[in-house]
Short mmCIF file of C-alpha atoms in Angstrom, two decimals:
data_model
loop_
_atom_site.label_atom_id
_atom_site.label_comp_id
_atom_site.label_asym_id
_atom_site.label_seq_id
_atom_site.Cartn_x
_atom_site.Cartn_y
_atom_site.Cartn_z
CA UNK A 1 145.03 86.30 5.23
CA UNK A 2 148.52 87.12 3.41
CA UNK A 3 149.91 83.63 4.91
CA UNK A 4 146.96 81.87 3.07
CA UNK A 5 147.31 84.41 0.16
CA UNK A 6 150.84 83.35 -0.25
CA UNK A 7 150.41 79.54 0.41
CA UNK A 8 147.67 79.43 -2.53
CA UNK A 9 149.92 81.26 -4.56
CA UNK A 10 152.78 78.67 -3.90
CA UNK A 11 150.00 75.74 -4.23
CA UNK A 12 148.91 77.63 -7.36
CA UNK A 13 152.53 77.86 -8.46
CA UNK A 14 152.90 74.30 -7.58
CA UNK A 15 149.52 72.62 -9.21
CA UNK A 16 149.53 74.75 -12.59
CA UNK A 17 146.75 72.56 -14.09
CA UNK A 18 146.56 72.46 -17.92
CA UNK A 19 143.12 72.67 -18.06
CA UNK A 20 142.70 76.61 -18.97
CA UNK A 21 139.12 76.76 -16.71
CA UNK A 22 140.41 75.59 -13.23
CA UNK A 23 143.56 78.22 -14.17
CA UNK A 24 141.27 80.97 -14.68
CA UNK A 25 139.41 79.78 -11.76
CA UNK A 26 142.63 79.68 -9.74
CA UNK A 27 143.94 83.16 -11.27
CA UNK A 28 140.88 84.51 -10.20
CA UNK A 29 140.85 83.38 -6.53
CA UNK A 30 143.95 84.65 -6.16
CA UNK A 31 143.46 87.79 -7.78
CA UNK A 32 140.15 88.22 -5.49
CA UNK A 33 143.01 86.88 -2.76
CA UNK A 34 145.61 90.20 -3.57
CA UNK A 35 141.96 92.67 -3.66
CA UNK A 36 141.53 91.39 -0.18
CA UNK A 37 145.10 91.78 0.93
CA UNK A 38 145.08 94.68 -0.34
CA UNK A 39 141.99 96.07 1.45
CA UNK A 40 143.13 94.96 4.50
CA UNK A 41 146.38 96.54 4.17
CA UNK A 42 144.89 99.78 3.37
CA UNK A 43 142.14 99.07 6.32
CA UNK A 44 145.21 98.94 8.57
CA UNK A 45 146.55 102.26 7.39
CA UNK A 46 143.61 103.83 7.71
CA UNK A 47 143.08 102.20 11.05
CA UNK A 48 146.98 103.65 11.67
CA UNK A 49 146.03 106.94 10.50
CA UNK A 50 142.72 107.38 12.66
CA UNK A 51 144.71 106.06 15.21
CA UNK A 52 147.17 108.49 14.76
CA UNK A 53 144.67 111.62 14.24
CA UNK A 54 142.99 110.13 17.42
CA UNK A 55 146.10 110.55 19.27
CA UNK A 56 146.61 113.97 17.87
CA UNK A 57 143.02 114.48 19.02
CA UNK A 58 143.56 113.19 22.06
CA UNK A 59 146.68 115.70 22.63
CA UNK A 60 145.26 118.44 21.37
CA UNK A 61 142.47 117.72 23.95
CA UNK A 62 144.45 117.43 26.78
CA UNK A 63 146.31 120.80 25.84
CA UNK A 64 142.67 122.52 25.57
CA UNK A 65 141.98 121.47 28.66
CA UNK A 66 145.28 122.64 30.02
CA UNK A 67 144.36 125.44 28.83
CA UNK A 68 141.48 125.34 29.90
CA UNK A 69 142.79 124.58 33.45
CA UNK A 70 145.36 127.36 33.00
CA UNK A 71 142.68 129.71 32.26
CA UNK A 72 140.59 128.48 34.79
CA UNK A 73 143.52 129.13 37.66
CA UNK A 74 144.15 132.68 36.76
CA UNK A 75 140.59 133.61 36.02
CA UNK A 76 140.37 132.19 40.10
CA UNK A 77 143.28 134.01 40.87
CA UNK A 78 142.24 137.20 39.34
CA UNK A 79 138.61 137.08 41.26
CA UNK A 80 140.28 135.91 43.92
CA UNK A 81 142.90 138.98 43.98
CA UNK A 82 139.64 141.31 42.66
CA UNK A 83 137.75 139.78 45.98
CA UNK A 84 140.41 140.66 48.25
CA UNK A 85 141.11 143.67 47.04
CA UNK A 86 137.33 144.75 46.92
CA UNK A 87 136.78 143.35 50.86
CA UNK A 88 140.17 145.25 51.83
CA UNK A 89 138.59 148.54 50.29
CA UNK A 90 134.92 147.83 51.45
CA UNK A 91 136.42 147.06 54.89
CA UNK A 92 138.97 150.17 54.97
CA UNK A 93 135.93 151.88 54.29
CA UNK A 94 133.82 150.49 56.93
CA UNK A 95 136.62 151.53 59.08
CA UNK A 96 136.79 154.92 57.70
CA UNK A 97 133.02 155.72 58.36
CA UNK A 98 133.34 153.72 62.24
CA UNK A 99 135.74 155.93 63.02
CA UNK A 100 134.25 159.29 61.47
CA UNK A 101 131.05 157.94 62.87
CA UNK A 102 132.75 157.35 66.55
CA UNK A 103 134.47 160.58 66.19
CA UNK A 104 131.32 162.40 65.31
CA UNK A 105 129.54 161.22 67.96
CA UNK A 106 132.48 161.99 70.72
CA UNK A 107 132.07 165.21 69.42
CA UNK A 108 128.65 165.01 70.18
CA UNK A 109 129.14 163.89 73.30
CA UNK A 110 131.39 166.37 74.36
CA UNK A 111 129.60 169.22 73.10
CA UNK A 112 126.48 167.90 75.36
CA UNK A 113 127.99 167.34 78.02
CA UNK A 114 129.69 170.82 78.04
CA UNK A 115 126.54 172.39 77.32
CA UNK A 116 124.65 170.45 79.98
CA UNK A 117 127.57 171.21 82.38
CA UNK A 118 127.13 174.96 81.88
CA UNK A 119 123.55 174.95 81.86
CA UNK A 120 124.05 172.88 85.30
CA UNK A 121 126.38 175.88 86.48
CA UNK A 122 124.26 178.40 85.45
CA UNK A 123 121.38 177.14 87.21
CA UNK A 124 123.90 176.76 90.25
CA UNK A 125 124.80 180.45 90.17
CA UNK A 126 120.95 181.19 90.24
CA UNK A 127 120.12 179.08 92.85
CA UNK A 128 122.46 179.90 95.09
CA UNK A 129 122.35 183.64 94.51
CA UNK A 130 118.59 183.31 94.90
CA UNK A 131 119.36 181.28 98.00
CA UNK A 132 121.90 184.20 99.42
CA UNK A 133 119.11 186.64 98.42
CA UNK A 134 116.58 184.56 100.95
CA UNK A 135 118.74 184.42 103.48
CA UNK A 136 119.69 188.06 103.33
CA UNK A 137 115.93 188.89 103.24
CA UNK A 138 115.04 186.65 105.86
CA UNK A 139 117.76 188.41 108.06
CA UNK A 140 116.65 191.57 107.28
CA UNK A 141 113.15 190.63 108.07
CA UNK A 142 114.49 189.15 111.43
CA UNK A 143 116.62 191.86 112.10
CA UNK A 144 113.89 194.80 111.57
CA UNK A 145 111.39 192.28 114.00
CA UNK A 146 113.10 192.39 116.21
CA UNK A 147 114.15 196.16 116.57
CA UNK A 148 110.24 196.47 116.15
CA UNK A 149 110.14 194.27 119.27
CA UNK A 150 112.93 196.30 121.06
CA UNK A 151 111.44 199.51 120.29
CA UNK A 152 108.19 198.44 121.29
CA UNK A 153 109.15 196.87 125.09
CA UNK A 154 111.08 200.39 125.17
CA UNK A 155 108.18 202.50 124.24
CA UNK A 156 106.28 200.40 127.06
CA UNK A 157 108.87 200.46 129.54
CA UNK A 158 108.77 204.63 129.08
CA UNK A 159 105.29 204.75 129.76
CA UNK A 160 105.30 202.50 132.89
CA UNK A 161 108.39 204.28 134.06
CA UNK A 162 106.48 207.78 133.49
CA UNK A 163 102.97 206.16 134.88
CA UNK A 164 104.76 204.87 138.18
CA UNK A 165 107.08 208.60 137.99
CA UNK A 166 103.55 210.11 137.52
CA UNK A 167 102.14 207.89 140.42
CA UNK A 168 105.06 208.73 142.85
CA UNK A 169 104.85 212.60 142.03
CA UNK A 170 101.17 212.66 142.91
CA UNK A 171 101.57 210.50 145.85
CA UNK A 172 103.98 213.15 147.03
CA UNK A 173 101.88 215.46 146.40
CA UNK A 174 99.20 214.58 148.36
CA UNK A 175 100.81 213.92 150.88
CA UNK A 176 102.24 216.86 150.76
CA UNK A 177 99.04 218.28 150.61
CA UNK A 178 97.95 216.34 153.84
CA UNK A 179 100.51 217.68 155.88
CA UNK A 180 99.78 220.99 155.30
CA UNK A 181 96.23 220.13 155.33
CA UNK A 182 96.75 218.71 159.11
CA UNK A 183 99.23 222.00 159.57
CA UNK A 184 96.14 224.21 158.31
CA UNK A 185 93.53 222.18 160.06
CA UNK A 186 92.86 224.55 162.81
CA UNK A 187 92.25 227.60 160.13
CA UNK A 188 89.10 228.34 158.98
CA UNK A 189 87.20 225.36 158.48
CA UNK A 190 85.38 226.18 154.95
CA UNK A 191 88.87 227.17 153.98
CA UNK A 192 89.72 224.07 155.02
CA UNK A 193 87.20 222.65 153.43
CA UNK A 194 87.13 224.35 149.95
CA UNK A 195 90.67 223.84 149.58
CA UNK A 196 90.69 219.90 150.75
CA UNK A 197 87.41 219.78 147.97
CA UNK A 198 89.90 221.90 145.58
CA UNK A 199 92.92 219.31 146.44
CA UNK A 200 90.11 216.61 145.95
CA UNK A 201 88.90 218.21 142.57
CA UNK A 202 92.09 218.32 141.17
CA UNK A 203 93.18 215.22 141.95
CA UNK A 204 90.84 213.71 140.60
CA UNK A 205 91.26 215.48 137.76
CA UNK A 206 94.77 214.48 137.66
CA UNK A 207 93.67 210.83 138.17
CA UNK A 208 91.64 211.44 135.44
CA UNK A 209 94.37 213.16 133.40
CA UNK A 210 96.28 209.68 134.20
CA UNK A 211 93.53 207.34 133.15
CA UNK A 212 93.21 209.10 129.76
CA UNK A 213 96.89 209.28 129.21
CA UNK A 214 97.05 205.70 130.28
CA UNK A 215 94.43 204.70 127.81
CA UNK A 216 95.54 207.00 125.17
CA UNK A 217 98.70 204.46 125.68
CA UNK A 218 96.55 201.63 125.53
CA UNK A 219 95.15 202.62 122.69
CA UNK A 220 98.79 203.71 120.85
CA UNK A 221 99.84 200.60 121.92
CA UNK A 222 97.36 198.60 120.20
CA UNK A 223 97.79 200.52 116.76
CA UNK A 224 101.19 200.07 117.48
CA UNK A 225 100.47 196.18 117.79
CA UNK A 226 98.27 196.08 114.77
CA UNK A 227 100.80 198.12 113.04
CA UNK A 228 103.63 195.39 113.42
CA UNK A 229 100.53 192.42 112.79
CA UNK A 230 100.21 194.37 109.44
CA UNK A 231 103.84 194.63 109.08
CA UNK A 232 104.07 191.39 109.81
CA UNK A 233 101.42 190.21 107.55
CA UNK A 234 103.40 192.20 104.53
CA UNK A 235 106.63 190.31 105.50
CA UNK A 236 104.89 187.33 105.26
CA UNK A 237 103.48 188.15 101.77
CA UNK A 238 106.92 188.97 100.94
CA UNK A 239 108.41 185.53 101.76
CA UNK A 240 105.13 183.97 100.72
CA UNK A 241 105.94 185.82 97.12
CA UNK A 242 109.64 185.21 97.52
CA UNK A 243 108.73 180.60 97.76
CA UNK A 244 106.46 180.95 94.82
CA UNK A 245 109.05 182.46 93.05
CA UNK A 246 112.00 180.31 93.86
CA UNK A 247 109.35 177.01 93.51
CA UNK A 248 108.47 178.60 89.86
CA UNK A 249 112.68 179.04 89.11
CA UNK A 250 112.79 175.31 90.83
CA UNK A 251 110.19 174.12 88.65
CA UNK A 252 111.33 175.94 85.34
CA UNK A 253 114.68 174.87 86.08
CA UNK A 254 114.01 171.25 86.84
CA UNK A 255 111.34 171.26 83.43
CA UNK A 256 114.73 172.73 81.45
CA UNK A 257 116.66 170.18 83.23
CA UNK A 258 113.91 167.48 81.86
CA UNK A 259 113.99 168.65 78.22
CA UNK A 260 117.47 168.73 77.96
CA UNK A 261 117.67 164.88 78.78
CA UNK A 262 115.20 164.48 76.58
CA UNK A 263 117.01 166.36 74.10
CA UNK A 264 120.01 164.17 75.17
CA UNK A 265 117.95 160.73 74.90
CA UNK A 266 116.90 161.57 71.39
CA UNK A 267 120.26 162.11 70.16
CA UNK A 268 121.07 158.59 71.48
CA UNK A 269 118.27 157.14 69.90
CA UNK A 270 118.92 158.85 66.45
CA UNK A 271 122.24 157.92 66.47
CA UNK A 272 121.25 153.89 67.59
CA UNK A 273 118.68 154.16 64.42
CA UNK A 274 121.66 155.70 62.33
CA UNK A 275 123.96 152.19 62.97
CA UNK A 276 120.86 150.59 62.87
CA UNK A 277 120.43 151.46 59.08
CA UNK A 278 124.58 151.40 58.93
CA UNK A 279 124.45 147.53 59.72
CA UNK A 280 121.32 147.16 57.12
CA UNK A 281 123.14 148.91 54.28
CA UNK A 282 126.38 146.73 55.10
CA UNK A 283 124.29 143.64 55.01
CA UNK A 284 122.56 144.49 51.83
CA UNK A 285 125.80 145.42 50.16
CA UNK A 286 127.25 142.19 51.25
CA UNK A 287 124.01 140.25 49.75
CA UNK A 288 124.87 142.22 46.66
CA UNK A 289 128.41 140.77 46.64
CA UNK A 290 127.14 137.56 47.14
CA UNK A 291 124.81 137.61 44.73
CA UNK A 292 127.91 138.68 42.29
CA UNK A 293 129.88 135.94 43.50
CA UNK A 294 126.94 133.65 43.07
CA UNK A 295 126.40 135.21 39.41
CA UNK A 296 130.64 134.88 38.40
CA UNK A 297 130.58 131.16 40.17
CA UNK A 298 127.59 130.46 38.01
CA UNK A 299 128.81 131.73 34.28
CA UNK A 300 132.38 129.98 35.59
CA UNK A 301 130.38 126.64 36.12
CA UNK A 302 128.34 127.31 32.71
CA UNK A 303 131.69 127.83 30.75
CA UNK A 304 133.43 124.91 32.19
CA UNK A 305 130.42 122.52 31.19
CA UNK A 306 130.50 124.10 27.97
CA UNK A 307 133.99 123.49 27.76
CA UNK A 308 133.56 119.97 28.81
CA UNK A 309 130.60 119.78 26.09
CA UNK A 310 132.50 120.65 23.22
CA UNK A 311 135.68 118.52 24.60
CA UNK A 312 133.08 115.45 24.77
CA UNK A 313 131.20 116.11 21.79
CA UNK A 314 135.15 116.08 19.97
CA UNK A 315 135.86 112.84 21.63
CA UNK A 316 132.57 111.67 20.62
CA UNK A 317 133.03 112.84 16.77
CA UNK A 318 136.68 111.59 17.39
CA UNK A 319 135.28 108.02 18.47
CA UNK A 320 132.92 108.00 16.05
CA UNK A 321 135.22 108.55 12.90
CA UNK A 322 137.48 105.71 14.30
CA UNK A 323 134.62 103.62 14.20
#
């Protein structure tokens, strides 16, 4: 446009007409010519200056989102840091109750097993002085049978040693008797007679003496036998006493032995039902931490789109003044 402004002002500079109408004419066309030029010139500095406020636009952009990108970096690094930090304390801590959890429990332990060991040596003592008490009894009982016994084949061995002493004397006797009978035989006859009859009387009396002491024997002998039956019947009472007893310590004993593993199983299970609600609270405290993570990702995603908004809404403005 200036190269045709400037050629119709050197053709109007070269064909000046004289008629005043086609100079006007001309004046004006190049007058409308210059208005033009000099639109377009200030078109192109305006163009020039929206370029330039574009580029200044454009740079201050880019430094926002530097910036932006700066800020964006350390806000990471700072959760980042924060997140390490708070898993190196929540973990410390998990350590901290593991191991005042696995010490309590040791302690536990211990202290059951101690008390189970002395209960167990307790009920050792008592059984075996019980059992030393049976055996001493039973020895005892043994022992006094059989002194009974002993005693007894004595007393019976007296009274057939004084029976067949008794027997022998009267044998003796009568024969004794005889001879003098057969040495008085020729004497008086009813003499004789009476006295054999006398002899006769008593020795049959004496026989009869010997029956009734022999039976009188029988007889203490049998009381003596019932005697040791009874006796024997009370020592079997005794150890019939003595087993209930020691089944009712065995029984106690075992039923103590019973309720202390229950005891012992319970424990377990409370403490299995403890870690069980140990592991539930650490996995709802990590959901909570992911939900915060989830949360801080979230506003960090809704700030950077904002960001991005109001960078492309000033690009957009930015476009739409150049155009």
């Amino acid at each position: 446009i200036s190269e045709e402004s400037d050629n119709l002002t050197t053709n109007s500079n070269n064909n000046v007409s004289v008629n005043p109408v086609i100079n006007n004419v001309r004046r004006s066309k190049e007058e409308i010519i210059k208005k033009k030029n000099l639109s377009v010139a200030e078109l192109r500095e305006q163009r020039r200056l929206e370029t330039a406020e574009a580029t200044a636009f454009n740079a201050e952009a880019e430094r926002t989102r530097r910036e932006v990108i700066e800020l964006r970096k350390k806000l990471s690094e700072r959760f980042r840091k924060a997140k390490i930090e708070r898993e190196q304390k929540i973990r410390q801590e998990h350590l901290e109750k593991v191991e005042s959890e696995i010490q309590f429990k040791s302690l536990v332990h211990v202290e059951h097993k101690q008390t189970l060991k002395e209960k167990e040596d307790a009920r050792r003592r008592m059984s075996i002085a019980d059992r030393a008490k049976l055996r001493k009894n039973n020895i005892e009982g043994k022992e006094r049978m059989r002194m009974i016994s002993i005693q007894e084949d004595q007393a019976i061995f007296e009274e057939r040693h004084e029976s067949s002493v008794a027997m022998k004397t009267a044998k003796s006797d009568n024969e004794e008797k005889r001879r003098m009978s057969y040495a008085f035989r020729n004497g008086d006859a009813r003499r004789i007679r009476q006295l054999f009859a006398d002899r006769e009387n008593e020795r049959l009396m004496q026989e009869h003496e010997s029956f009734e002491l022999k039976w009188a024997g029988e007889r203490d002998a049998e009381d003596y036998k019932k005697q040791l039956a009874e006796q024997r019947r009370q020592s079997l009472a005794f150890r019939n006493a003595e087993g209930r007893m020691i089944r009712h310590l065995e029984a106690k004993t075992k039923h103590e032995d019973h309720h202390d593993e229950n005891e012992s199983y319970e424990l377990k299970w409370a403490g299995e039902r403890d870690a069980e609600d140990y592991k539930k609270q650490l996995a709802e405290e990590e959901r909570d931490d992911l939900a915060f993570r989830n949360a801080e990702g979230r506003r960090i995603r809704d700030d950077e789109i904002e960001l991005k908004h109001k960078a492309q809404c000033s690009e957009h403005e930015s476009y739409e003044l150049k155009w």
